[in-house]
mmCIF file of C-alpha atoms in Angstrom:
data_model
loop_
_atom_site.group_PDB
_atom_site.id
_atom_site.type_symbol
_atom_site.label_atom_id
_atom_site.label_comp_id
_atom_site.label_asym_id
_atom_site.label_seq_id
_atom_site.Cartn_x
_atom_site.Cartn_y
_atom_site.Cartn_z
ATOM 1 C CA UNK A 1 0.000 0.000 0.000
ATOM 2 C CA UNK A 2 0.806 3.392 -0.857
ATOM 3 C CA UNK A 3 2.978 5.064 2.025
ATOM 4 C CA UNK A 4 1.102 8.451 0.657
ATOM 5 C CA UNK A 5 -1.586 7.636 2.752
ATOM 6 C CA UNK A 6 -0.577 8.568 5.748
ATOM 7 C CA UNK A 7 -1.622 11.716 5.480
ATOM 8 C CA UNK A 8 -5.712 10.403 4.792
ATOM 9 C CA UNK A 9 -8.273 13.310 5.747
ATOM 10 C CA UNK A 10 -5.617 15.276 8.397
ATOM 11 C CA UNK A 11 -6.635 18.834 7.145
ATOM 12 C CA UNK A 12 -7.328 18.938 11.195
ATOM 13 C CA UNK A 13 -8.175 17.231 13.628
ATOM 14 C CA UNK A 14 -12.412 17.268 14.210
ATOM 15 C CA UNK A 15 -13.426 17.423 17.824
ATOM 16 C CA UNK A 16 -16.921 16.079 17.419
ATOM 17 C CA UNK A 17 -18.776 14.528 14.587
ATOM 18 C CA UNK A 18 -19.664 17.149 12.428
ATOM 19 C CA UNK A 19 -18.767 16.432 8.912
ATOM 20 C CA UNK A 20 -15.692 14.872 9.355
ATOM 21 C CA UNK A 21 -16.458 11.485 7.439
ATOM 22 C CA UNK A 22 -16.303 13.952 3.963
ATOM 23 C CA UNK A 23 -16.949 12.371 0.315
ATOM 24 C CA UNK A 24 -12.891 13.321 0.347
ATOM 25 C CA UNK A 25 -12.297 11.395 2.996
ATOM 26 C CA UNK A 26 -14.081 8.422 1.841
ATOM 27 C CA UNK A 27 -12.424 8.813 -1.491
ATOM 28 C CA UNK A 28 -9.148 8.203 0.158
ATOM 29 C CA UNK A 29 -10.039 5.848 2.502
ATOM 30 C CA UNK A 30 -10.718 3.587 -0.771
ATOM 31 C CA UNK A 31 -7.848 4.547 -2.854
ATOM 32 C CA UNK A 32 -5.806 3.914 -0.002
ATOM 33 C CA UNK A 33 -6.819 0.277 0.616
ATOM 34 C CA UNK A 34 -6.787 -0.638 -2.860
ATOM 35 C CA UNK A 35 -3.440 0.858 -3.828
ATOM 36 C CA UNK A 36 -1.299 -1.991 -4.089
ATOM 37 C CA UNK A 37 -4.362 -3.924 -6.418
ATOM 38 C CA UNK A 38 -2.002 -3.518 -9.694
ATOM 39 C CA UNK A 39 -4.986 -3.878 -11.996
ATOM 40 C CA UNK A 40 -8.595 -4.544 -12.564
ATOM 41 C CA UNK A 41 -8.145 -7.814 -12.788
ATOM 42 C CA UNK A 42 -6.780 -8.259 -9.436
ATOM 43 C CA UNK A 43 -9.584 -6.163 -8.190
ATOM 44 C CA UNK A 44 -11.840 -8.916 -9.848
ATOM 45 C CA UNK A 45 -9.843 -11.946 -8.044
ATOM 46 C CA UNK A 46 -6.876 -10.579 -5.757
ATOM 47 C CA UNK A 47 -4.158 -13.002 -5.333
ATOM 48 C CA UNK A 48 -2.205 -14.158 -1.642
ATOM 49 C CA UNK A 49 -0.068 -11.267 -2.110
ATOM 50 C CA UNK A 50 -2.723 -8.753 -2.624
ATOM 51 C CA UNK A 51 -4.698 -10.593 0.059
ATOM 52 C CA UNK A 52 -1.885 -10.281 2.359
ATOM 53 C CA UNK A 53 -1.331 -6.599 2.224
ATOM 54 C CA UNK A 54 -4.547 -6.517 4.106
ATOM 55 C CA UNK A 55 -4.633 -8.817 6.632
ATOM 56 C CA UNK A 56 -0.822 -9.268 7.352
ATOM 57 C CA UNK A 57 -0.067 -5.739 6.939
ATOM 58 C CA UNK A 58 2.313 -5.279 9.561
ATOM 59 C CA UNK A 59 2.949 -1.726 12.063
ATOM 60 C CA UNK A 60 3.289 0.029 8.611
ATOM 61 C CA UNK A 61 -0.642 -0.562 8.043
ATOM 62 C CA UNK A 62 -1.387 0.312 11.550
ATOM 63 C CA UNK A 63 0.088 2.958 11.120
ATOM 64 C CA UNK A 64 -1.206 4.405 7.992
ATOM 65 C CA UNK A 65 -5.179 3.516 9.336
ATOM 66 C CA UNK A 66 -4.323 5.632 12.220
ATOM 67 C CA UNK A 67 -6.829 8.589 10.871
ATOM 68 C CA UNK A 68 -7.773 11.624 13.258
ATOM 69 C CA UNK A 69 -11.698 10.627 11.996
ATOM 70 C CA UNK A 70 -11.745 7.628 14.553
ATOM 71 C CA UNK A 71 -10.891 9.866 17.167
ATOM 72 C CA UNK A 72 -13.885 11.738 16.453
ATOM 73 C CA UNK A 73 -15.682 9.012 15.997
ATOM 74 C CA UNK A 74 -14.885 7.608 19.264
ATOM 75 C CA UNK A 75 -15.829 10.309 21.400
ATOM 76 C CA UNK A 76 -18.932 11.360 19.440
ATOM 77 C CA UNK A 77 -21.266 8.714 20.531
ATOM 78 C CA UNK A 78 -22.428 8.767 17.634
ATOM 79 C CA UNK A 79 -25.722 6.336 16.164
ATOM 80 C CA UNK A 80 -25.190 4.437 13.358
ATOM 81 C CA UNK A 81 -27.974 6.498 11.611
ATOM 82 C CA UNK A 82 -26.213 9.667 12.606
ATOM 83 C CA UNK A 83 -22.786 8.211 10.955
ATOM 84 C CA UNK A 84 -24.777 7.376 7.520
ATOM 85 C CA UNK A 85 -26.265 11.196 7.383
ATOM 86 C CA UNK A 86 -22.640 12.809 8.452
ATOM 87 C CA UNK A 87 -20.783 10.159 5.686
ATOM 88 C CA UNK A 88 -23.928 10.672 2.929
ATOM 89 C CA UNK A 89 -22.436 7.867 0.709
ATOM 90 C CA UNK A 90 -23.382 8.821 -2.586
ATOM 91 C CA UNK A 91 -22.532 5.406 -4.551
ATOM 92 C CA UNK A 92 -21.791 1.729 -3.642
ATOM 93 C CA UNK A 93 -17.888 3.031 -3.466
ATOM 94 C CA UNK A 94 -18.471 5.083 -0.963
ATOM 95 C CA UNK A 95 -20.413 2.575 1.029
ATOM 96 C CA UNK A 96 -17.671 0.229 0.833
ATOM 97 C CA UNK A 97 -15.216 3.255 2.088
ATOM 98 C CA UNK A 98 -17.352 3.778 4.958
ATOM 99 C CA UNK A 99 -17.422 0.034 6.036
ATOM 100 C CA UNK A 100 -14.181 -0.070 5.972
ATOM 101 C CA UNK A 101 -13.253 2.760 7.820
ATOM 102 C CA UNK A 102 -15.510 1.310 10.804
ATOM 103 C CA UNK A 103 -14.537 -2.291 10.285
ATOM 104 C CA UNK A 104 -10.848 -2.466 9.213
ATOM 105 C CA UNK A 105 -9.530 0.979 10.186
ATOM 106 C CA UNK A 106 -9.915 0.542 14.078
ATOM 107 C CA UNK A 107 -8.356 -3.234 13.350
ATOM 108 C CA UNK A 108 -5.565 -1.777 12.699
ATOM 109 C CA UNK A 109 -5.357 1.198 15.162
ATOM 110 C CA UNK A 110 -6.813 0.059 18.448
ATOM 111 C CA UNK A 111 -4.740 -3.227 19.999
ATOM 112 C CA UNK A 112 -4.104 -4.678 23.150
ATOM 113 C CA UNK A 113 -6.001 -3.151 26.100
ATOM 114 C CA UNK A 114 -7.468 -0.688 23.926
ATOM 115 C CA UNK A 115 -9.053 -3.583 21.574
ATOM 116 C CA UNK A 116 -12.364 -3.017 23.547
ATOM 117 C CA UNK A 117 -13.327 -0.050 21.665
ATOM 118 C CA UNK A 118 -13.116 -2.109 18.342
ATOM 119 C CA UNK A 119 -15.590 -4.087 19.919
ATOM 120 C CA UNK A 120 -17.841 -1.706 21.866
ATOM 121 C CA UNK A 121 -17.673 0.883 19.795
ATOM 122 C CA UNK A 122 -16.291 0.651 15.800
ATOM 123 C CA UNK A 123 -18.210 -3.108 15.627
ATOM 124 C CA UNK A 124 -21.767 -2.185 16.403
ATOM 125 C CA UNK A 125 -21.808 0.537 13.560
ATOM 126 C CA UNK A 126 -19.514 -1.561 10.871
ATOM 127 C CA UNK A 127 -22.501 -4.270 11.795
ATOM 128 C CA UNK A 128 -25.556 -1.545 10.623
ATOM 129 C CA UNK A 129 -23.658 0.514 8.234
ATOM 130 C CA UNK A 130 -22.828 -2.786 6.822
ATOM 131 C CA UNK A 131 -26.382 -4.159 7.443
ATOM 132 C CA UNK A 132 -27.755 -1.354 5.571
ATOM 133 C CA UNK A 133 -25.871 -1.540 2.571
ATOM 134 C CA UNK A 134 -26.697 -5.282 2.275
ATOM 135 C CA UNK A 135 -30.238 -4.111 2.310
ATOM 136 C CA UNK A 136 -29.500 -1.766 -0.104
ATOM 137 C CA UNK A 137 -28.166 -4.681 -2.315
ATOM 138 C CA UNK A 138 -24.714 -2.372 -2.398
ATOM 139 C CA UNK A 139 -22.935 -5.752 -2.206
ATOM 140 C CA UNK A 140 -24.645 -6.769 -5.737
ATOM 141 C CA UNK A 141 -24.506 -3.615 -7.483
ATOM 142 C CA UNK A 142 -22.467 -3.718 -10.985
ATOM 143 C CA UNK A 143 -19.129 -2.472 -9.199
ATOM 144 C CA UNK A 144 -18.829 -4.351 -6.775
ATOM 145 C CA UNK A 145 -20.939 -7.918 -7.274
ATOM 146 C CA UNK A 146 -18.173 -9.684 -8.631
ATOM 147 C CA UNK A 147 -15.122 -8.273 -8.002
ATOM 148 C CA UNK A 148 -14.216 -10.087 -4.924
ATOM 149 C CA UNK A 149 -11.705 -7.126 -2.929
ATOM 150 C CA UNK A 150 -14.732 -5.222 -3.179
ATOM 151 C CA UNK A 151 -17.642 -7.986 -2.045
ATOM 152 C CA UNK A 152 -16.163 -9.215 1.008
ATOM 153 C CA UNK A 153 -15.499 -6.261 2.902
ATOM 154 C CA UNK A 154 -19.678 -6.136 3.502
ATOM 155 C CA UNK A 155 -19.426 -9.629 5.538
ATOM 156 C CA UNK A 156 -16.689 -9.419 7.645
ATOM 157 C CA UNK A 157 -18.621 -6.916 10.184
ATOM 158 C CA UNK A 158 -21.287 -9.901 10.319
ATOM 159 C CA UNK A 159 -18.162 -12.401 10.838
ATOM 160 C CA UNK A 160 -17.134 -10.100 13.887
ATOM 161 C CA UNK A 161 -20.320 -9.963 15.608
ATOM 162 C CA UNK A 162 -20.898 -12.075 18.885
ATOM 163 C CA UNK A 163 -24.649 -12.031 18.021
ATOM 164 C CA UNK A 164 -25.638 -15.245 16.160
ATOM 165 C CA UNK A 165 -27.984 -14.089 14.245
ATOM 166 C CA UNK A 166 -25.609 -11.989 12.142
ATOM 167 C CA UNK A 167 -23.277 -15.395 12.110
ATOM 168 C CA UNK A 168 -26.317 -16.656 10.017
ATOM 169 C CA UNK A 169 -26.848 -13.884 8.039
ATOM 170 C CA UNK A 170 -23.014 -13.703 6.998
ATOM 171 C CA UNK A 171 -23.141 -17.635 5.918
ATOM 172 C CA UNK A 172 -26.667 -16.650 3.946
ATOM 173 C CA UNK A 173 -24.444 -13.759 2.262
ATOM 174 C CA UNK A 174 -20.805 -15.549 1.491
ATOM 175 C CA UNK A 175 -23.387 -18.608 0.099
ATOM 176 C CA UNK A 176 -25.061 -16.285 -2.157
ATOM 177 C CA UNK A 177 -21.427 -14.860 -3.141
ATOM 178 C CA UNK A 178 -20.361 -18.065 -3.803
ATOM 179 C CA UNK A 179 -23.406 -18.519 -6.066
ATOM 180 C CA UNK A 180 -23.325 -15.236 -8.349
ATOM 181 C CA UNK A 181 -19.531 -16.284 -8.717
ATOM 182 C CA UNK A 182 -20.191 -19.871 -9.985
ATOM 183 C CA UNK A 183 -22.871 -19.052 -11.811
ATOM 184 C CA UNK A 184 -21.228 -16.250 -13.604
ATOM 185 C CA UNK A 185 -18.229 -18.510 -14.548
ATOM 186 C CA UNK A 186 -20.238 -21.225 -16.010
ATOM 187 C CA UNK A 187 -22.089 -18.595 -18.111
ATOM 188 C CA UNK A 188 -21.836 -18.024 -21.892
ATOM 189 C CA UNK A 189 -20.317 -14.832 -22.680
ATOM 190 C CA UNK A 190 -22.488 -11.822 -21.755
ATOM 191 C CA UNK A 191 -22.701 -8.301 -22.914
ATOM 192 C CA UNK A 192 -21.979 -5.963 -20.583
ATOM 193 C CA UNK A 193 -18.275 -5.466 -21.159
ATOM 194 C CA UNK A 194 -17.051 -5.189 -17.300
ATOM 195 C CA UNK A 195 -19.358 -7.803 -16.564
ATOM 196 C CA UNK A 196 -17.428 -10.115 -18.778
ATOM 197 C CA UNK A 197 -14.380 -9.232 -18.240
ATOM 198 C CA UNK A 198 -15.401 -10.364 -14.654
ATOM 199 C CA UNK A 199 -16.785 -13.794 -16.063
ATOM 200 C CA UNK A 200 -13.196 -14.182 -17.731
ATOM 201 C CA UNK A 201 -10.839 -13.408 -15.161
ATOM 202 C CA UNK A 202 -12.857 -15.872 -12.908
ATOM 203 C CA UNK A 203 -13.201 -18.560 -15.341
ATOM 204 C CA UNK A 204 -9.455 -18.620 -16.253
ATOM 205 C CA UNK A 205 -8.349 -19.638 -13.138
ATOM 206 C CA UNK A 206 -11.819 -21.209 -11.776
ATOM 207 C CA UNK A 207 -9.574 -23.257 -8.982
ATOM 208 C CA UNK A 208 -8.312 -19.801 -7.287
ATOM 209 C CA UNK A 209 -12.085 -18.557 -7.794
ATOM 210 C CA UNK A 210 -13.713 -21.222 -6.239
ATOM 211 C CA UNK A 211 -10.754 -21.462 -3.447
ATOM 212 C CA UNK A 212 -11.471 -18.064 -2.391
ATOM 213 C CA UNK A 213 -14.979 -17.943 -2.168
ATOM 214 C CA UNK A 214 -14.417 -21.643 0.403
ATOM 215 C CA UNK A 215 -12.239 -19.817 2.245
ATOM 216 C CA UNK A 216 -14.123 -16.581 2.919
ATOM 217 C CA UNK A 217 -17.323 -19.126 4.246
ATOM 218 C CA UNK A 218 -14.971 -21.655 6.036
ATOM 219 C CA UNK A 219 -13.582 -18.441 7.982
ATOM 220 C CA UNK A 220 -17.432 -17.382 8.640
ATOM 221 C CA UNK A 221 -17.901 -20.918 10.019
ATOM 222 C CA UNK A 222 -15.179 -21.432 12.314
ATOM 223 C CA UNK A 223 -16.236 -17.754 13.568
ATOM 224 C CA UNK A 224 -19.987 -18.996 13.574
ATOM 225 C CA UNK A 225 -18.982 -22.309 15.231
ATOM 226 C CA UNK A 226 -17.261 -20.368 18.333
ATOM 227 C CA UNK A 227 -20.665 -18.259 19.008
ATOM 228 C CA UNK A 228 -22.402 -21.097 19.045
ATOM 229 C CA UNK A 229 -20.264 -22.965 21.653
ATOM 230 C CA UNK A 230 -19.458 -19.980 23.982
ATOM 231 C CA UNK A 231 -22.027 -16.975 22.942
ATOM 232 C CA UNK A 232 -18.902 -15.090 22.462
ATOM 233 C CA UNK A 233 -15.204 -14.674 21.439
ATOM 234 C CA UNK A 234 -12.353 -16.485 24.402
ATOM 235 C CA UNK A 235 -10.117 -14.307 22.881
ATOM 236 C CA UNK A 236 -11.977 -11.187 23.414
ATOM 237 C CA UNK A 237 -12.515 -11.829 27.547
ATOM 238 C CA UNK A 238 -8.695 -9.610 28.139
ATOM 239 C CA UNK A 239 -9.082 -6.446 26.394
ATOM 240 C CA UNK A 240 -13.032 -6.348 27.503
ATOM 241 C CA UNK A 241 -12.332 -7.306 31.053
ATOM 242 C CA UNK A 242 -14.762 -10.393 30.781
ATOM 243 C CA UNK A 243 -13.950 -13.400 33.257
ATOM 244 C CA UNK A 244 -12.775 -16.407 31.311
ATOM 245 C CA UNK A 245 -14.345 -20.043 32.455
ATOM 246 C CA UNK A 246 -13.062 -23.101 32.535
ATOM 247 C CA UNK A 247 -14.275 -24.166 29.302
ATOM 248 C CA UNK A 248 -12.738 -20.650 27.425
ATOM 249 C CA UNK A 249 -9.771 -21.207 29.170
ATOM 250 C CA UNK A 250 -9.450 -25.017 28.145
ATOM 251 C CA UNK A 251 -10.049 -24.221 24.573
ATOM 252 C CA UNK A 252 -7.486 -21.409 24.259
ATOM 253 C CA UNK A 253 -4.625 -23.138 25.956
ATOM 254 C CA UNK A 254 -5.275 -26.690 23.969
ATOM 255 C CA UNK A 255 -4.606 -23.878 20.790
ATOM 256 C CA UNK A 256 -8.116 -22.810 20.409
ATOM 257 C CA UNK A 257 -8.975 -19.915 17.864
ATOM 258 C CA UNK A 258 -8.223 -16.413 18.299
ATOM 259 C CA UNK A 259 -8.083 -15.843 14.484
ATOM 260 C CA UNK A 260 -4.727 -13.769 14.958
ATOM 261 C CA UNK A 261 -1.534 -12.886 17.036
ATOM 262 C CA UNK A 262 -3.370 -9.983 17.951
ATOM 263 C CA UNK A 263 -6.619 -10.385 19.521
ATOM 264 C CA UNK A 264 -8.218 -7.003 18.320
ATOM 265 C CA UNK A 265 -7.893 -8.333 14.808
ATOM 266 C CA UNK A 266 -11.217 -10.677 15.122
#
Protein backbone atom coordinates (compact mmCIF):
# COMPACT_ATOMS: atom_id res chain seq x y z
CA UNK A 1 0.00 0.00 0.00
CA UNK A 2 0.81 3.39 -0.86
CA UNK A 3 2.98 5.06 2.02
CA UNK A 4 1.10 8.45 0.66
CA UNK A 5 -1.59 7.64 2.75
CA UNK A 6 -0.58 8.57 5.75
CA UNK A 7 -1.62 11.72 5.48
CA UNK A 8 -5.71 10.40 4.79
CA UNK A 9 -8.27 13.31 5.75
CA UNK A 10 -5.62 15.28 8.40
CA UNK A 11 -6.64 18.83 7.15
CA UNK A 12 -7.33 18.94 11.19
CA UNK A 13 -8.18 17.23 13.63
CA UNK A 14 -12.41 17.27 14.21
CA UNK A 15 -13.43 17.42 17.82
CA UNK A 16 -16.92 16.08 17.42
CA UNK A 17 -18.78 14.53 14.59
CA UNK A 18 -19.66 17.15 12.43
CA UNK A 19 -18.77 16.43 8.91
CA UNK A 20 -15.69 14.87 9.36
CA UNK A 21 -16.46 11.48 7.44
CA UNK A 22 -16.30 13.95 3.96
CA UNK A 23 -16.95 12.37 0.32
CA UNK A 24 -12.89 13.32 0.35
CA UNK A 25 -12.30 11.40 3.00
CA UNK A 26 -14.08 8.42 1.84
CA UNK A 27 -12.42 8.81 -1.49
CA UNK A 28 -9.15 8.20 0.16
CA UNK A 29 -10.04 5.85 2.50
CA UNK A 30 -10.72 3.59 -0.77
CA UNK A 31 -7.85 4.55 -2.85
CA UNK A 32 -5.81 3.91 0.00
CA UNK A 33 -6.82 0.28 0.62
CA UNK A 34 -6.79 -0.64 -2.86
CA UNK A 35 -3.44 0.86 -3.83
CA UNK A 36 -1.30 -1.99 -4.09
CA UNK A 37 -4.36 -3.92 -6.42
CA UNK A 38 -2.00 -3.52 -9.69
CA UNK A 39 -4.99 -3.88 -12.00
CA UNK A 40 -8.60 -4.54 -12.56
CA UNK A 41 -8.14 -7.81 -12.79
CA UNK A 42 -6.78 -8.26 -9.44
CA UNK A 43 -9.58 -6.16 -8.19
CA UNK A 44 -11.84 -8.92 -9.85
CA UNK A 45 -9.84 -11.95 -8.04
CA UNK A 46 -6.88 -10.58 -5.76
CA UNK A 47 -4.16 -13.00 -5.33
CA UNK A 48 -2.20 -14.16 -1.64
CA UNK A 49 -0.07 -11.27 -2.11
CA UNK A 50 -2.72 -8.75 -2.62
CA UNK A 51 -4.70 -10.59 0.06
CA UNK A 52 -1.88 -10.28 2.36
CA UNK A 53 -1.33 -6.60 2.22
CA UNK A 54 -4.55 -6.52 4.11
CA UNK A 55 -4.63 -8.82 6.63
CA UNK A 56 -0.82 -9.27 7.35
CA UNK A 57 -0.07 -5.74 6.94
CA UNK A 58 2.31 -5.28 9.56
CA UNK A 59 2.95 -1.73 12.06
CA UNK A 60 3.29 0.03 8.61
CA UNK A 61 -0.64 -0.56 8.04
CA UNK A 62 -1.39 0.31 11.55
CA UNK A 63 0.09 2.96 11.12
CA UNK A 64 -1.21 4.41 7.99
CA UNK A 65 -5.18 3.52 9.34
CA UNK A 66 -4.32 5.63 12.22
CA UNK A 67 -6.83 8.59 10.87
CA UNK A 68 -7.77 11.62 13.26
CA UNK A 69 -11.70 10.63 12.00
CA UNK A 70 -11.75 7.63 14.55
CA UNK A 71 -10.89 9.87 17.17
CA UNK A 72 -13.88 11.74 16.45
CA UNK A 73 -15.68 9.01 16.00
CA UNK A 74 -14.89 7.61 19.26
CA UNK A 75 -15.83 10.31 21.40
CA UNK A 76 -18.93 11.36 19.44
CA UNK A 77 -21.27 8.71 20.53
CA UNK A 78 -22.43 8.77 17.63
CA UNK A 79 -25.72 6.34 16.16
CA UNK A 80 -25.19 4.44 13.36
CA UNK A 81 -27.97 6.50 11.61
CA UNK A 82 -26.21 9.67 12.61
CA UNK A 83 -22.79 8.21 10.95
CA UNK A 84 -24.78 7.38 7.52
CA UNK A 85 -26.27 11.20 7.38
CA UNK A 86 -22.64 12.81 8.45
CA UNK A 87 -20.78 10.16 5.69
CA UNK A 88 -23.93 10.67 2.93
CA UNK A 89 -22.44 7.87 0.71
CA UNK A 90 -23.38 8.82 -2.59
CA UNK A 91 -22.53 5.41 -4.55
CA UNK A 92 -21.79 1.73 -3.64
CA UNK A 93 -17.89 3.03 -3.47
CA UNK A 94 -18.47 5.08 -0.96
CA UNK A 95 -20.41 2.58 1.03
CA UNK A 96 -17.67 0.23 0.83
CA UNK A 97 -15.22 3.25 2.09
CA UNK A 98 -17.35 3.78 4.96
CA UNK A 99 -17.42 0.03 6.04
CA UNK A 100 -14.18 -0.07 5.97
CA UNK A 101 -13.25 2.76 7.82
CA UNK A 102 -15.51 1.31 10.80
CA UNK A 103 -14.54 -2.29 10.28
CA UNK A 104 -10.85 -2.47 9.21
CA UNK A 105 -9.53 0.98 10.19
CA UNK A 106 -9.91 0.54 14.08
CA UNK A 107 -8.36 -3.23 13.35
CA UNK A 108 -5.57 -1.78 12.70
CA UNK A 109 -5.36 1.20 15.16
CA UNK A 110 -6.81 0.06 18.45
CA UNK A 111 -4.74 -3.23 20.00
CA UNK A 112 -4.10 -4.68 23.15
CA UNK A 113 -6.00 -3.15 26.10
CA UNK A 114 -7.47 -0.69 23.93
CA UNK A 115 -9.05 -3.58 21.57
CA UNK A 116 -12.36 -3.02 23.55
CA UNK A 117 -13.33 -0.05 21.66
CA UNK A 118 -13.12 -2.11 18.34
CA UNK A 119 -15.59 -4.09 19.92
CA UNK A 120 -17.84 -1.71 21.87
CA UNK A 121 -17.67 0.88 19.80
CA UNK A 122 -16.29 0.65 15.80
CA UNK A 123 -18.21 -3.11 15.63
CA UNK A 124 -21.77 -2.18 16.40
CA UNK A 125 -21.81 0.54 13.56
CA UNK A 126 -19.51 -1.56 10.87
CA UNK A 127 -22.50 -4.27 11.79
CA UNK A 128 -25.56 -1.55 10.62
CA UNK A 129 -23.66 0.51 8.23
CA UNK A 130 -22.83 -2.79 6.82
CA UNK A 131 -26.38 -4.16 7.44
CA UNK A 132 -27.76 -1.35 5.57
CA UNK A 133 -25.87 -1.54 2.57
CA UNK A 134 -26.70 -5.28 2.27
CA UNK A 135 -30.24 -4.11 2.31
CA UNK A 136 -29.50 -1.77 -0.10
CA UNK A 137 -28.17 -4.68 -2.32
CA UNK A 138 -24.71 -2.37 -2.40
CA UNK A 139 -22.93 -5.75 -2.21
CA UNK A 140 -24.64 -6.77 -5.74
CA UNK A 141 -24.51 -3.62 -7.48
CA UNK A 142 -22.47 -3.72 -10.98
CA UNK A 143 -19.13 -2.47 -9.20
CA UNK A 144 -18.83 -4.35 -6.78
CA UNK A 145 -20.94 -7.92 -7.27
CA UNK A 146 -18.17 -9.68 -8.63
CA UNK A 147 -15.12 -8.27 -8.00
CA UNK A 148 -14.22 -10.09 -4.92
CA UNK A 149 -11.70 -7.13 -2.93
CA UNK A 150 -14.73 -5.22 -3.18
CA UNK A 151 -17.64 -7.99 -2.05
CA UNK A 152 -16.16 -9.21 1.01
CA UNK A 153 -15.50 -6.26 2.90
CA UNK A 154 -19.68 -6.14 3.50
CA UNK A 155 -19.43 -9.63 5.54
CA UNK A 156 -16.69 -9.42 7.64
CA UNK A 157 -18.62 -6.92 10.18
CA UNK A 158 -21.29 -9.90 10.32
CA UNK A 159 -18.16 -12.40 10.84
CA UNK A 160 -17.13 -10.10 13.89
CA UNK A 161 -20.32 -9.96 15.61
CA UNK A 162 -20.90 -12.07 18.89
CA UNK A 163 -24.65 -12.03 18.02
CA UNK A 164 -25.64 -15.25 16.16
CA UNK A 165 -27.98 -14.09 14.24
CA UNK A 166 -25.61 -11.99 12.14
CA UNK A 167 -23.28 -15.40 12.11
CA UNK A 168 -26.32 -16.66 10.02
CA UNK A 169 -26.85 -13.88 8.04
CA UNK A 170 -23.01 -13.70 7.00
CA UNK A 171 -23.14 -17.64 5.92
CA UNK A 172 -26.67 -16.65 3.95
CA UNK A 173 -24.44 -13.76 2.26
CA UNK A 174 -20.80 -15.55 1.49
CA UNK A 175 -23.39 -18.61 0.10
CA UNK A 176 -25.06 -16.29 -2.16
CA UNK A 177 -21.43 -14.86 -3.14
CA UNK A 178 -20.36 -18.07 -3.80
CA UNK A 179 -23.41 -18.52 -6.07
CA UNK A 180 -23.32 -15.24 -8.35
CA UNK A 181 -19.53 -16.28 -8.72
CA UNK A 182 -20.19 -19.87 -9.98
CA UNK A 183 -22.87 -19.05 -11.81
CA UNK A 184 -21.23 -16.25 -13.60
CA UNK A 185 -18.23 -18.51 -14.55
CA UNK A 186 -20.24 -21.23 -16.01
CA UNK A 187 -22.09 -18.60 -18.11
CA UNK A 188 -21.84 -18.02 -21.89
CA UNK A 189 -20.32 -14.83 -22.68
CA UNK A 190 -22.49 -11.82 -21.76
CA UNK A 191 -22.70 -8.30 -22.91
CA UNK A 192 -21.98 -5.96 -20.58
CA UNK A 193 -18.27 -5.47 -21.16
CA UNK A 194 -17.05 -5.19 -17.30
CA UNK A 195 -19.36 -7.80 -16.56
CA UNK A 196 -17.43 -10.12 -18.78
CA UNK A 197 -14.38 -9.23 -18.24
CA UNK A 198 -15.40 -10.36 -14.65
CA UNK A 199 -16.78 -13.79 -16.06
CA UNK A 200 -13.20 -14.18 -17.73
CA UNK A 201 -10.84 -13.41 -15.16
CA UNK A 202 -12.86 -15.87 -12.91
CA UNK A 203 -13.20 -18.56 -15.34
CA UNK A 204 -9.46 -18.62 -16.25
CA UNK A 205 -8.35 -19.64 -13.14
CA UNK A 206 -11.82 -21.21 -11.78
CA UNK A 207 -9.57 -23.26 -8.98
CA UNK A 208 -8.31 -19.80 -7.29
CA UNK A 209 -12.08 -18.56 -7.79
CA UNK A 210 -13.71 -21.22 -6.24
CA UNK A 211 -10.75 -21.46 -3.45
CA UNK A 212 -11.47 -18.06 -2.39
CA UNK A 213 -14.98 -17.94 -2.17
CA UNK A 214 -14.42 -21.64 0.40
CA UNK A 215 -12.24 -19.82 2.24
CA UNK A 216 -14.12 -16.58 2.92
CA UNK A 217 -17.32 -19.13 4.25
CA UNK A 218 -14.97 -21.66 6.04
CA UNK A 219 -13.58 -18.44 7.98
CA UNK A 220 -17.43 -17.38 8.64
CA UNK A 221 -17.90 -20.92 10.02
CA UNK A 222 -15.18 -21.43 12.31
CA UNK A 223 -16.24 -17.75 13.57
CA UNK A 224 -19.99 -19.00 13.57
CA UNK A 225 -18.98 -22.31 15.23
CA UNK A 226 -17.26 -20.37 18.33
CA UNK A 227 -20.66 -18.26 19.01
CA UNK A 228 -22.40 -21.10 19.05
CA UNK A 229 -20.26 -22.97 21.65
CA UNK A 230 -19.46 -19.98 23.98
CA UNK A 231 -22.03 -16.97 22.94
CA UNK A 232 -18.90 -15.09 22.46
CA UNK A 233 -15.20 -14.67 21.44
CA UNK A 234 -12.35 -16.48 24.40
CA UNK A 235 -10.12 -14.31 22.88
CA UNK A 236 -11.98 -11.19 23.41
CA UNK A 237 -12.52 -11.83 27.55
CA UNK A 238 -8.69 -9.61 28.14
CA UNK A 239 -9.08 -6.45 26.39
CA UNK A 240 -13.03 -6.35 27.50
CA UNK A 241 -12.33 -7.31 31.05
CA UNK A 242 -14.76 -10.39 30.78
CA UNK A 243 -13.95 -13.40 33.26
CA UNK A 244 -12.77 -16.41 31.31
CA UNK A 245 -14.35 -20.04 32.45
CA UNK A 246 -13.06 -23.10 32.53
CA UNK A 247 -14.27 -24.17 29.30
CA UNK A 248 -12.74 -20.65 27.42
CA UNK A 249 -9.77 -21.21 29.17
CA UNK A 250 -9.45 -25.02 28.14
CA UNK A 251 -10.05 -24.22 24.57
CA UNK A 252 -7.49 -21.41 24.26
CA UNK A 253 -4.62 -23.14 25.96
CA UNK A 254 -5.28 -26.69 23.97
CA UNK A 255 -4.61 -23.88 20.79
CA UNK A 256 -8.12 -22.81 20.41
CA UNK A 257 -8.98 -19.92 17.86
CA UNK A 258 -8.22 -16.41 18.30
CA UNK A 259 -8.08 -15.84 14.48
CA UNK A 260 -4.73 -13.77 14.96
CA UNK A 261 -1.53 -12.89 17.04
CA UNK A 262 -3.37 -9.98 17.95
CA UNK A 263 -6.62 -10.39 19.52
CA UNK A 264 -8.22 -7.00 18.32
CA UNK A 265 -7.89 -8.33 14.81
CA UNK A 266 -11.22 -10.68 15.12
Amino acid sequence: MSTQAGHLGQQGQPSSLEKPISPQLLGEVRDFWFSHLESEDAAILPGFNEMKCWFMGGEELDTLCRQPVLEAIKSSNATPEAIISDASPSDPGDWLALVLLLDQFPRNCYRGPSASLVFLIFDPLAQAVARKAIDLGIPISRDIRYHLSRRMWFYLPLMHSEDLTLHDHAVAEYERMGRDFKTLMTSSPVNDAAEERCRQVQATDKEATEKILASNLDFEIKHREIIVRFGRYPHRNGPLGREMTADEQKYLDEGGETFSASASKS
